[in-house]
């Protein structure tokens, strides 16, 4: 198993990650606390978000009226796939329920620096494309600021420097695995990913996959010395690639992902062809022994997000496990759900074109942010 | 001897620096070439500028009509002293004679990152103060752009990233002596100091002390792959501190420097008290054995800058060497020269207050630069 902000591979032992990163499991009590305030969400209930740092503190601040704010991000290295959208959807839900500000960092600098052959112009093209997909998730245009690093640096370089001054190479090397070959831009970049946790003098809550946690670990070491709160975080597992539940859906393995732009025919063909099945080799055997939903990617996708109805999911699970439902039938259910989701997403995406300006420059929060200078 | 962009100490062997840094000596032929075009300058004639990279190429480009531009800088870690102003004066002369653009980088980021206890607000205060001193040197307000890093980052971050992507930690460590304890801001900073060499698609010529050469060495390794010229440079020796001709005048040793704000009384007292003398312990002995101008700081200051008249300097040298002129008399000559220079500088500084806007934002070159975005 390898888990860094730039690489996730092997069989993921999520419990081990909690121990290695030093985070805390998301307990039933804590989920219950969120549910009391915000209601229920499929990604909480089914354990897709499963670990945290100081979520209890963020909730306490909320209840005490001190509040909190949300921060998440996107590295615009290519078009977006389903795996990229999932934490955005959860973040949007939190915003809606807690009525808080959301900051979304689009890390064009990081992606340019990290990808050996990346051209700046190409990254910029994806930046605009990705922001449209993010806007389509339905964030509140008055309470959401989507920014790209290369633009907002104008307003925040001094605070980024203050953060950078607190992190030495030794720490960066230990936390991110930098080597002598790492370029000096990449070495500096973590300071920028820490920045948005200091956009307000409130506690920040970050919904993101657990591979991003090294940044928050560093943030928590230095935040108070700069006069800010240690950030809170709520960590998700990785959205599984079509080929199997190991690793994560990845842009660099084209056949592992369903892109937000994939049409119905493509979605069907990819799921039918690639989605790893927990079924048996022959119909006869399947009817007799049944399938294994625990390793079946189609079932896992339904569980994480696409079938929020617990009763229906239980029924699918039972029928698949018993052999009553065949792999093809299970996949058919997923195909339909994914296609409907993508169709609706693309409709919202078209409408979001007009909102981009609000999110990036003119909405209430965005225009406040462009009027600020972080020193 | 230790010579890095952040530390100069010990007895400086300038010839060894040429070998170690891989630069070229400024030959009589090359000086003659400059003189043919620009006339003479005391700092060239007397060998204060003594080494270069590709100065011959820059002059050839000039003669061929392709032109060149000048770039120098200042780290605003405190008030400016005489040593800081000397390369500015030479740069201004080059601008006047060649009628070229000058870019002056004020590295507030670097100084904040480098000085352990530096506060951002303090660095900003010195930035404004220093820019006033630089403006007083008399650069052409239409052809000069003075900028502070923390502001101009807004227009140049993408190109800085492209530069940073070409430099790995291994190179930065070898060239600048970075260690595991160096903060990640300092490690990134060299990319910004390289940036201004790419402000025009012409060859850049950098007049600066030789301790800055490591940056130009890196620039020359990567410039062409980014579509720019390898920079040229003309290197000066270090302006000697009052205590003796070793090392360089330094802000961190207060009694080594004459500040641009020192009044006549202070200047007199510092020179009389601290300026290392090549004279003998008693008047009798001095009359008999004579003084040694080669190690006498007052004489060296006259030679570098304050007595541009060769005839008069020769007379001073002869009289001092022979014992006819006493140390006190030599110092008196210097006191008068320095005080007159500082008085005139401060008059120009007052007038320059109105020009700051031109240099930084509104002059022809400055407003062009604020309209550009470097990607």
PDB file of N, CA, C and O in Angstrom, chain A residues 67-121:
ATOM      1  N   UNK A  67     -18.829  29.187  14.979  1.00  0.00           N
ATOM      2  CA  UNK A  67     -18.886  28.788  13.579  1.00  0.00           C
ATOM      3  C   UNK A  67     -17.628  28.103  13.067  1.00  0.00           C
ATOM      4  O   UNK A  67     -16.654  27.934  13.792  1.00  0.00           O
ATOM      5  N   UNK A  68     -17.678  27.705  11.818  1.00  0.00           N
ATOM      6  CA  UNK A  68     -16.520  27.140  11.129  1.00  0.00           C
ATOM      7  C   UNK A  68     -16.676  27.423   9.652  1.00  0.00           C
ATOM      8  O   UNK A  68     -17.689  27.985   9.230  1.00  0.00           O
ATOM      9  N   UNK A  69     -15.677  27.085   8.866  1.00  0.00           N
ATOM     10  CA  UNK A  69     -15.833  27.204   7.411  1.00  0.00           C
ATOM     11  C   UNK A  69     -15.258  25.968   6.749  1.00  0.00           C
ATOM     12  O   UNK A  69     -14.488  25.221   7.352  1.00  0.00           O
ATOM     13  N   UNK A  70     -15.676  25.746   5.501  1.00  0.00           N
ATOM     14  CA  UNK A  70     -15.277  24.550   4.765  1.00  0.00           C
ATOM     15  C   UNK A  70     -14.243  24.904   3.700  1.00  0.00           C
ATOM     16  O   UNK A  70     -14.271  25.989   3.118  1.00  0.00           O
ATOM     17  N   UNK A  71     -13.348  23.955   3.475  1.00  0.00           N
ATOM     18  CA  UNK A  71     -12.320  24.157   2.445  1.00  0.00           C
ATOM     19  C   UNK A  71     -12.060  22.815   1.792  1.00  0.00           C
ATOM     20  O   UNK A  71     -11.864  21.806   2.460  1.00  0.00           O
ATOM     21  N   UNK A  72     -12.091  22.805   0.462  1.00  0.00           N
ATOM     22  CA  UNK A  72     -11.659  21.616  -0.260  1.00  0.00           C
ATOM     23  C   UNK A  72     -10.989  22.071  -1.555  1.00  0.00           C
ATOM     24  O   UNK A  72     -10.827  23.272  -1.776  1.00  0.00           O
ATOM     25  N   UNK A  73     -10.573  21.140  -2.385  1.00  0.00           N
ATOM     26  CA  UNK A  73      -9.817  21.577  -3.554  1.00  0.00           C
ATOM     27  C   UNK A  73      -9.817  20.583  -4.684  1.00  0.00           C
ATOM     28  O   UNK A  73     -10.373  19.491  -4.576  1.00  0.00           O
ATOM     29  N   UNK A  74      -9.160  21.014  -5.765  1.00  0.00           N
ATOM     30  CA  UNK A  74      -9.100  20.195  -6.963  1.00  0.00           C
ATOM     31  C   UNK A  74      -7.801  20.509  -7.713  1.00  0.00           C
ATOM     32  O   UNK A  74      -7.473  21.674  -7.924  1.00  0.00           O
ATOM     33  N   UNK A  75      -7.095  19.454  -8.107  1.00  0.00           N
ATOM     34  CA  UNK A  75      -5.897  19.629  -8.930  1.00  0.00           C
ATOM     35  C   UNK A  75      -6.252  19.464 -10.394  1.00  0.00           C
ATOM     36  O   UNK A  75      -6.609  18.375 -10.819  1.00  0.00           O
ATOM     37  N   UNK A  76      -6.174  20.535 -11.177  1.00  0.00           N
ATOM     38  CA  UNK A  76      -6.716  20.507 -12.551  1.00  0.00           C
ATOM     39  C   UNK A  76      -5.752  19.900 -13.569  1.00  0.00           C
ATOM     40  O   UNK A  76      -5.325  20.563 -14.504  1.00  0.00           O
ATOM     41  N   UNK A  77      -5.463  18.621 -13.394  1.00  0.00           N
ATOM     42  CA  UNK A  77      -4.494  17.988 -14.287  1.00  0.00           C
ATOM     43  C   UNK A  77      -5.148  17.350 -15.504  1.00  0.00           C
ATOM     44  O   UNK A  77      -4.465  16.817 -16.375  1.00  0.00           O
ATOM     45  N   UNK A  78      -6.469  17.371 -15.561  1.00  0.00           N
ATOM     46  CA  UNK A  78      -7.165  16.769 -16.694  1.00  0.00           C
ATOM     47  C   UNK A  78      -8.657  16.930 -16.478  1.00  0.00           C
ATOM     48  O   UNK A  78      -9.071  17.640 -15.554  1.00  0.00           O
ATOM     49  N   UNK A  79      -9.467  16.301 -17.325  1.00  0.00           N
ATOM     50  CA  UNK A  79     -10.913  16.371 -17.111  1.00  0.00           C
ATOM     51  C   UNK A  79     -11.272  15.658 -15.806  1.00  0.00           C
ATOM     52  O   UNK A  79     -10.504  14.843 -15.309  1.00  0.00           O
ATOM     53  N   UNK A  80     -12.430  15.958 -15.255  1.00  0.00           N
ATOM     54  CA  UNK A  80     -12.815  15.354 -13.976  1.00  0.00           C
ATOM     55  C   UNK A  80     -13.589  14.065 -14.177  1.00  0.00           C
ATOM     56  O   UNK A  80     -14.362  13.920 -15.117  1.00  0.00           O
ATOM     57  N   UNK A  81     -13.374  13.132 -13.248  1.00  0.00           N
ATOM     58  CA  UNK A  81     -14.160  11.901 -13.271  1.00  0.00           C
ATOM     59  C   UNK A  81     -15.025  11.829 -12.016  1.00  0.00           C
ATOM     60  O   UNK A  81     -14.978  12.731 -11.162  1.00  0.00           O
ATOM     61  N   UNK A  82     -15.805  10.778 -11.937  1.00  0.00           N
ATOM     62  CA  UNK A  82     -16.745  10.643 -10.823  1.00  0.00           C
ATOM     63  C   UNK A  82     -16.058  10.754  -9.463  1.00  0.00           C
ATOM     64  O   UNK A  82     -16.580  11.404  -8.551  1.00  0.00           O
ATOM     65  N   UNK A  83     -14.879  10.138  -9.352  1.00  0.00           N
ATOM     66  CA  UNK A  83     -14.167  10.142  -8.076  1.00  0.00           C
ATOM     67  C   UNK A  83     -13.853  11.541  -7.583  1.00  0.00           C
ATOM     68  O   UNK A  83     -13.808  11.802  -6.379  1.00  0.00           O
ATOM     69  N   UNK A  84     -13.630  12.460  -8.527  1.00  0.00           N
ATOM     70  CA  UNK A  84     -13.315  13.830  -8.137  1.00  0.00           C
ATOM     71  C   UNK A  84     -14.522  14.563  -7.579  1.00  0.00           C
ATOM     72  O   UNK A  84     -14.387  15.505  -6.806  1.00  0.00           O
ATOM     73  N   UNK A  85     -15.692  14.164  -8.047  1.00  0.00           N
ATOM     74  CA  UNK A  85     -16.888  14.932  -7.709  1.00  0.00           C
ATOM     75  C   UNK A  85     -17.454  14.558  -6.338  1.00  0.00           C
ATOM     76  O   UNK A  85     -18.106  15.385  -5.684  1.00  0.00           O
ATOM     77  N   UNK A  86     -17.192  13.313  -5.927  1.00  0.00           N
ATOM     78  CA  UNK A  86     -17.814  12.782  -4.711  1.00  0.00           C
ATOM     79  C   UNK A  86     -17.564  13.665  -3.468  1.00  0.00           C
ATOM     80  O   UNK A  86     -18.524  14.067  -2.795  1.00  0.00           O
ATOM     81  N   UNK A  87     -16.297  14.045  -3.170  1.00  0.00           N
ATOM     82  CA  UNK A  87     -16.115  14.897  -1.978  1.00  0.00           C
ATOM     83  C   UNK A  87     -16.731  16.282  -2.143  1.00  0.00           C
ATOM     84  O   UNK A  87     -17.129  16.911  -1.163  1.00  0.00           O
ATOM     85  N   UNK A  88     -16.829  16.753  -3.396  1.00  0.00           N
ATOM     86  CA  UNK A  88     -17.474  18.046  -3.641  1.00  0.00           C
ATOM     87  C   UNK A  88     -18.953  17.971  -3.258  1.00  0.00           C
ATOM     88  O   UNK A  88     -19.515  18.910  -2.690  1.00  0.00           O
ATOM     89  N   UNK A  89     -19.562  16.847  -3.609  1.00  0.00           N
ATOM     90  CA  UNK A  89     -20.991  16.670  -3.320  1.00  0.00           C
ATOM     91  C   UNK A  89     -21.229  16.670  -1.806  1.00  0.00           C
ATOM     92  O   UNK A  89     -22.162  17.298  -1.304  1.00  0.00           O
ATOM     93  N   UNK A  90     -20.346  16.012  -1.092  1.00  0.00           N
ATOM     94  CA  UNK A  90     -20.467  15.973   0.365  1.00  0.00           C
ATOM     95  C   UNK A  90     -20.235  17.362   0.969  1.00  0.00           C
ATOM     96  O   UNK A  90     -20.934  17.793   1.888  1.00  0.00           O
ATOM     97  N   UNK A  91     -19.261  18.085   0.415  1.00  0.00           N
ATOM     98  CA  UNK A  91     -18.962  19.436   0.898  1.00  0.00           C
ATOM     99  C   UNK A  91     -20.156  20.361   0.682  1.00  0.00           C
ATOM    100  O   UNK A  91     -20.513  21.164   1.547  1.00  0.00           O
ATOM    101  N   UNK A  92     -20.757  20.225  -0.488  1.00  0.00           N
ATOM    102  CA  UNK A  92     -21.942  21.037  -0.795  1.00  0.00           C
ATOM    103  C   UNK A  92     -23.065  20.750   0.209  1.00  0.00           C
ATOM    104  O   UNK A  92     -23.777  21.654   0.666  1.00  0.00           O
ATOM    105  N   UNK A  93     -23.228  19.475   0.561  1.00  0.00           N
ATOM    106  CA  UNK A  93     -24.251  19.096   1.535  1.00  0.00           C
ATOM    107  C   UNK A  93     -23.967  19.747   2.898  1.00  0.00           C
ATOM    108  O   UNK A  93     -24.857  20.313   3.532  1.00  0.00           O
ATOM    109  N   UNK A  94     -22.715  19.702   3.312  1.00  0.00           N
ATOM    110  CA  UNK A  94     -22.345  20.336   4.585  1.00  0.00           C
ATOM    111  C   UNK A  94     -22.637  21.837   4.543  1.00  0.00           C
ATOM    112  O   UNK A  94     -23.154  22.417   5.492  1.00  0.00           O
ATOM    113  N   UNK A  95     -22.301  22.466   3.400  1.00  0.00           N
ATOM    114  CA  UNK A  95     -22.568  23.905   3.289  1.00  0.00           C
ATOM    115  C   UNK A  95     -24.047  24.218   3.459  1.00  0.00           C
ATOM    116  O   UNK A  95     -24.438  25.133   4.173  1.00  0.00           O
ATOM    117  N   UNK A  96     -24.854  23.396   2.789  1.00  0.00           N
ATOM    118  CA  UNK A  96     -26.300  23.602   2.803  1.00  0.00           C
ATOM    119  C   UNK A  96     -26.847  23.456   4.222  1.00  0.00           C
ATOM    120  O   UNK A  96     -27.679  24.253   4.660  1.00  0.00           O
ATOM    121  N   UNK A  97     -26.355  22.423   4.914  1.00  0.00           N
ATOM    122  CA  UNK A  97     -26.912  22.126   6.229  1.00  0.00           C
ATOM    123  C   UNK A  97     -26.405  23.082   7.298  1.00  0.00           C
ATOM    124  O   UNK A  97     -27.128  23.445   8.217  1.00  0.00           O
ATOM    125  N   UNK A  98     -25.142  23.458   7.209  1.00  0.00           N
ATOM    126  CA  UNK A  98     -24.568  24.322   8.254  1.00  0.00           C
ATOM    127  C   UNK A  98     -24.570  25.804   7.838  1.00  0.00           C
ATOM    128  O   UNK A  98     -24.203  26.662   8.623  1.00  0.00           O
ATOM    129  N   UNK A  99     -24.932  26.062   6.589  1.00  0.00           N
ATOM    130  CA  UNK A  99     -24.955  27.438   6.059  1.00  0.00           C
ATOM    131  C   UNK A  99     -23.624  28.167   6.311  1.00  0.00           C
ATOM    132  O   UNK A  99     -23.592  29.241   6.930  1.00  0.00           O
ATOM    133  N   UNK A 100     -22.543  27.547   5.834  1.00  0.00           N
ATOM    134  CA  UNK A 100     -21.211  28.126   6.048  1.00  0.00           C
ATOM    135  C   UNK A 100     -20.506  28.414   4.726  1.00  0.00           C
ATOM    136  O   UNK A 100     -20.911  27.911   3.660  1.00  0.00           O
ATOM    137  N   UNK A 101     -19.453  29.196   4.793  1.00  0.00           N
ATOM    138  CA  UNK A 101     -18.642  29.510   3.621  1.00  0.00           C
ATOM    139  C   UNK A 101     -17.826  28.296   3.179  1.00  0.00           C
ATOM    140  O   UNK A 101     -17.379  27.516   4.011  1.00  0.00           O
ATOM    141  N   UNK A 102     -17.663  28.191   1.856  1.00  0.00           N
ATOM    142  CA  UNK A 102     -16.816  27.137   1.284  1.00  0.00           C
ATOM    143  C   UNK A 102     -15.736  27.799   0.419  1.00  0.00           C
ATOM    144  O   UNK A 102     -16.048  28.668  -0.403  1.00  0.00           O
ATOM    145  N   UNK A 103     -14.498  27.371   0.606  1.00  0.00           N
ATOM    146  CA  UNK A 103     -13.388  27.825  -0.234  1.00  0.00           C
ATOM    147  C   UNK A 103     -12.896  26.630  -1.037  1.00  0.00           C
ATOM    148  O   UNK A 103     -12.624  25.573  -0.465  1.00  0.00           O
ATOM    149  N   UNK A 104     -12.795  26.804  -2.347  1.00  0.00           N
ATOM    150  CA  UNK A 104     -12.327  25.698  -3.188  1.00  0.00           C
ATOM    151  C   UNK A 104     -11.072  26.129  -3.938  1.00  0.00           C
ATOM    152  O   UNK A 104     -11.113  27.001  -4.811  1.00  0.00           O
ATOM    153  N   UNK A 105      -9.968  25.509  -3.573  1.00  0.00           N
ATOM    154  CA  UNK A 105      -8.672  25.850  -4.171  1.00  0.00           C
ATOM    155  C   UNK A 105      -8.448  24.996  -5.419  1.00  0.00           C
ATOM    156  O   UNK A 105      -8.503  23.770  -5.341  1.00  0.00           O
ATOM    157  N   UNK A 106      -8.183  25.651  -6.534  1.00  0.00           N
ATOM    158  CA  UNK A 106      -7.855  24.920  -7.750  1.00  0.00           C
ATOM    159  C   UNK A 106      -6.346  25.059  -7.955  1.00  0.00           C
ATOM    160  O   UNK A 106      -5.835  26.136  -8.272  1.00  0.00           O
ATOM    161  N   UNK A 107      -5.635  23.965  -7.767  1.00  0.00           N
ATOM    162  CA  UNK A 107      -4.177  24.016  -7.628  1.00  0.00           C
ATOM    163  C   UNK A 107      -3.465  23.870  -8.969  1.00  0.00           C
ATOM    164  O   UNK A 107      -2.767  22.895  -9.225  1.00  0.00           O
ATOM    165  N   UNK A 108      -3.632  24.897  -9.803  1.00  0.00           N
ATOM    166  CA  UNK A 108      -2.980  24.846 -11.120  1.00  0.00           C
ATOM    167  C   UNK A 108      -1.460  24.834 -10.990  1.00  0.00           C
ATOM    168  O   UNK A 108      -0.762  24.205 -11.787  1.00  0.00           O
ATOM    169  N   UNK A 109      -0.952  25.525  -9.970  1.00  0.00           N
ATOM    170  CA  UNK A 109       0.503  25.541  -9.760  1.00  0.00           C
ATOM    171  C   UNK A 109       1.024  24.134  -9.457  1.00  0.00           C
ATOM    172  O   UNK A 109       1.953  23.640 -10.095  1.00  0.00           O
ATOM    173  N   UNK A 110       0.401  23.476  -8.492  1.00  0.00           N
ATOM    174  CA  UNK A 110       0.845  22.135  -8.088  1.00  0.00           C
ATOM    175  C   UNK A 110       0.831  21.168  -9.272  1.00  0.00           C
ATOM    176  O   UNK A 110       1.787  20.421  -9.483  1.00  0.00           O
ATOM    177  N   UNK A 111      -0.248  21.177 -10.033  1.00  0.00           N
ATOM    178  CA  UNK A 111      -0.356  20.200 -11.114  1.00  0.00           C
ATOM    179  C   UNK A 111       0.673  20.469 -12.200  1.00  0.00           C
ATOM    180  O   UNK A 111       1.238  19.547 -12.772  1.00  0.00           O
ATOM    181  N   UNK A 112       0.901  21.756 -12.482  1.00  0.00           N
ATOM    182  CA  UNK A 112       1.938  22.091 -13.454  1.00  0.00           C
ATOM    183  C   UNK A 112       3.311  21.623 -12.964  1.00  0.00           C
ATOM    184  O   UNK A 112       4.100  21.049 -13.728  1.00  0.00           O
ATOM    185  N   UNK A 113       3.582  21.856 -11.690  1.00  0.00           N
ATOM    186  CA  UNK A 113       4.901  21.502 -11.145  1.00  0.00           C
ATOM    187  C   UNK A 113       5.085  19.993 -11.050  1.00  0.00           C
ATOM    188  O   UNK A 113       6.180  19.480 -11.241  1.00  0.00           O
ATOM    189  N   UNK A 114       3.998  19.290 -10.739  1.00  0.00           N
ATOM    190  CA  UNK A 114       4.123  17.853 -10.491  1.00  0.00           C
ATOM    191  C   UNK A 114       4.229  17.045 -11.777  1.00  0.00           C
ATOM    192  O   UNK A 114       5.010  16.102 -11.855  1.00  0.00           O
ATOM    193  N   UNK A 115       3.445  17.413 -12.773  1.00  0.00           N
ATOM    194  CA  UNK A 115       3.427  16.597 -13.992  1.00  0.00           C
ATOM    195  C   UNK A 115       4.563  16.994 -14.921  1.00  0.00           C
ATOM    196  O   UNK A 115       4.572  18.085 -15.490  1.00  0.00           O
ATOM    197  N   UNK A 116       5.488  16.093 -15.091  1.00  0.00           N
ATOM    198  CA  UNK A 116       6.705  16.362 -15.850  1.00  0.00           C
ATOM    199  C   UNK A 116       6.436  17.052 -17.199  1.00  0.00           C
ATOM    200  O   UNK A 116       7.068  18.037 -17.538  1.00  0.00           O
ATOM    201  N   UNK A 117       5.477  16.510 -17.957  1.00  0.00           N
ATOM    202  CA  UNK A 117       5.267  17.025 -19.310  1.00  0.00           C
ATOM    203  C   UNK A 117       4.153  18.054 -19.407  1.00  0.00           C
ATOM    204  O   UNK A 117       3.787  18.471 -20.509  1.00  0.00           O
ATOM    205  N   UNK A 118       3.597  18.449 -18.280  1.00  0.00           N
ATOM    206  CA  UNK A 118       2.458  19.368 -18.332  1.00  0.00           C
ATOM    207  C   UNK A 118       2.870  20.717 -18.911  1.00  0.00           C
ATOM    208  O   UNK A 118       3.905  21.269 -18.562  1.00  0.00           O
ATOM    209  N   UNK A 119       2.041  21.228 -19.814  1.00  0.00           N
ATOM    210  CA  UNK A 119       2.228  22.583 -20.326  1.00  0.00           C
ATOM    211  C   UNK A 119       1.308  23.504 -19.534  1.00  0.00           C
ATOM    212  O   UNK A 119       0.183  23.128 -19.198  1.00  0.00           O
ATOM    213  N   UNK A 120       1.756  24.725 -19.295  1.00  0.00           N
ATOM    214  CA  UNK A 120       0.960  25.669 -18.518  1.00  0.00           C
ATOM    215  C   UNK A 120      -0.399  25.919 -19.161  1.00  0.00           C
ATOM    216  O   UNK A 120      -1.429  25.945 -18.494  1.00  0.00           O
ATOM    217  N   UNK A 121      -0.405  26.085 -20.481  1.00  0.00           N
ATOM    218  CA  UNK A 121      -1.649  26.374 -21.189  1.00  0.00           C
ATOM    219  C   UNK A 121      -2.665  25.245 -21.061  1.00  0.00           C
ATOM    220  O   UNK A 121      -3.869  25.489 -20.924  1.00  0.00           O
TER     221      UNK A 121
END
